Amino acid sequence: MFTITATAQKYGVSNNALRYYESVGLIGPIKRDQNGIRQFSASDQEMVNRIVHLRQLGASIKEIQQYSFRPEEVTLERTVALKKISVTFKRRSRSTRGAN
C-alpha cells in the first residue's frame, strides 16, 4: 500500500489532483487506514498511471470519465467513446508534430 504523497510523486501529480480524481470517480474509492490516511493499492496506482497518460495525451477529465477501466463496467458505449478519444489524440499528435 502506498500513501497519497508517494503515489503523487511516483506519477508527477499533486496530492490534490489525486483527491480530485477520486472525487469525480476516476479512481477509488481509495481505502483508508485506521487514521483515515488514503492507502493506494497497486491496482489504484495502475489506474492513476492510465489517467496520467491520458491527460498527457490531452484528454480532458470529461473524456476520461466516458471510459471505464474496470472490466465489469466496460460497455459498447464506453468502448466507442475510447475509440473516439484515441482518434482525437492521434489527430492532435499529428498536428503537433507538423507544427514543430
GROMACS .gro file of C-alpha atoms in nm:
model
  100
    1MET     CA    1   0.000   0.000   0.000
    2PHE     CA    2   0.118   0.348  -0.085
    3THR     CA    3   0.035   0.688   0.062
    4ILE     CA    4  -0.113   0.967  -0.143
    5THR     CA    5   0.219   1.153  -0.134
    6ALA     CA    6   0.417   0.851  -0.256
    7THR     CA    7   0.166   0.793  -0.535
    8ALA     CA    8   0.163   1.160  -0.635
    9GLN     CA    9   0.542   1.173  -0.650
   10LYS     CA   10   0.564   0.850  -0.849
   11TYR     CA   11   0.333   0.984  -1.121
   12GLY     CA   12   0.430   1.351  -1.109
   13VAL     CA   13   0.091   1.485  -0.999
   14SER     CA   14  -0.021   1.671  -0.691
   15ASN     CA   15  -0.196   1.521  -0.390
   16ASN     CA   16  -0.488   1.748  -0.476
   17ALA     CA   17  -0.507   1.603  -0.827
   18LEU     CA   18  -0.537   1.253  -0.681
   19ARG     CA   19  -0.808   1.370  -0.441
   20TYR     CA   20  -0.989   1.528  -0.733
   21TYR     CA   21  -0.965   1.213  -0.944
   22GLU     CA   22  -1.119   1.022  -0.655
   23SER     CA   23  -1.393   1.282  -0.603
   24VAL     CA   24  -1.504   1.265  -0.968
   25GLY     CA   25  -1.490   0.885  -0.975
   26LEU     CA   26  -1.187   0.830  -1.195
   27ILE     CA   27  -1.023   0.627  -0.919
   28GLY     CA   28  -1.135   0.467  -0.598
   29PRO     CA   29  -1.285   0.483  -0.364
   30ILE     CA   30  -0.940   0.459  -0.211
   31LYS     CA   31  -0.911   0.252   0.104
   32ARG     CA   32  -0.806   0.431   0.419
   33ASP     CA   33  -0.610   0.315   0.721
   34GLN     CA   34  -0.730   0.345   1.081
   35ASN     CA   35  -0.623   0.711   1.083
   36GLY     CA   36  -0.814   0.796   0.765
   37ILE     CA   37  -0.499   0.814   0.551
   38ARG     CA   38  -0.552   0.707   0.190
   39GLN     CA   39  -0.375   0.383   0.104
   40PHE     CA   40  -0.327   0.330  -0.270
   41SER     CA   41  -0.302  -0.033  -0.380
   42ALA     CA   42  -0.107  -0.149  -0.684
   43SER     CA   43  -0.431  -0.154  -0.886
   44ASP     CA   44  -0.514   0.200  -0.769
   45GLN     CA   45  -0.172   0.309  -0.888
   46GLU     CA   46  -0.231   0.142  -1.225
   47MET     CA   47  -0.550   0.349  -1.260
   48VAL     CA   48  -0.355   0.665  -1.175
   49ASN     CA   49  -0.093   0.569  -1.435
   50ARG     CA   50  -0.360   0.536  -1.705
   51ILE     CA   51  -0.523   0.865  -1.611
   52VAL     CA   52  -0.189   1.048  -1.609
   53HIS     CA   53  -0.101   0.910  -1.952
   54LEU     CA   54  -0.439   1.005  -2.096
   55ARG     CA   55  -0.402   1.356  -1.951
   56GLN     CA   56  -0.054   1.382  -2.108
   57LEU     CA   57  -0.211   1.291  -2.442
   58GLY     CA   58  -0.451   1.580  -2.399
   59ALA     CA   59  -0.762   1.405  -2.269
   60SER     CA   60  -0.994   1.611  -2.056
   61ILE     CA   61  -1.137   1.478  -1.733
   62LYS     CA   62  -1.475   1.458  -1.904
   63GLU     CA   63  -1.327   1.248  -2.187
   64ILE     CA   64  -1.160   1.014  -1.939
   65GLN     CA   65  -1.485   0.979  -1.745
   66GLN     CA   66  -1.653   0.848  -2.059
   67TYR     CA   67  -1.440   0.537  -2.043
   68SER     CA   68  -1.420   0.299  -1.752
   69PHE     CA   69  -1.107   0.094  -1.695
   70ARG     CA   70  -1.291  -0.161  -1.482
   71PRO     CA   71  -1.364  -0.468  -1.698
   72GLU     CA   72  -1.701  -0.528  -1.534
   73GLU     CA   73  -1.813  -0.179  -1.638
   74VAL     CA   74  -1.699  -0.186  -2.000
   75THR     CA   75  -1.989  -0.127  -2.233
   76LEU     CA   76  -2.021  -0.075  -2.605
   77GLU     CA   77  -2.081   0.297  -2.546
   78ARG     CA   78  -1.764   0.331  -2.342
   79THR     CA   79  -1.565   0.134  -2.597
   80VAL     CA   80  -1.688   0.369  -2.870
   81ALA     CA   81  -1.601   0.670  -2.652
   82LEU     CA   82  -1.247   0.539  -2.602
   83LYS     CA   83  -1.209   0.485  -2.976
   84LYS     CA   84  -1.317   0.847  -3.037
   85ILE     CA   85  -1.065   0.968  -2.780
   86SER     CA   86  -0.795   0.760  -2.947
   87VAL     CA   87  -0.870   0.912  -3.288
   88THR     CA   88  -0.871   1.263  -3.141
   89PHE     CA   89  -0.531   1.204  -2.976
   90LYS     CA   90  -0.383   1.074  -3.299
   91ARG     CA   91  -0.502   1.385  -3.480
   92ARG     CA   92  -0.364   1.612  -3.208
   93SER     CA   93  -0.034   1.426  -3.215
   94ARG     CA   94  -0.003   1.460  -3.592
   95SER     CA   95  -0.086   1.831  -3.587
   96THR     CA   96   0.162   1.890  -3.302
   97ARG     CA   97   0.439   1.709  -3.488
   98GLY     CA   98   0.361   1.906  -3.804
   99ALA     CA   99   0.389   2.235  -3.613
  100ASN     CA  100   0.746   2.166  -3.496
   0.00000   0.00000   0.00000
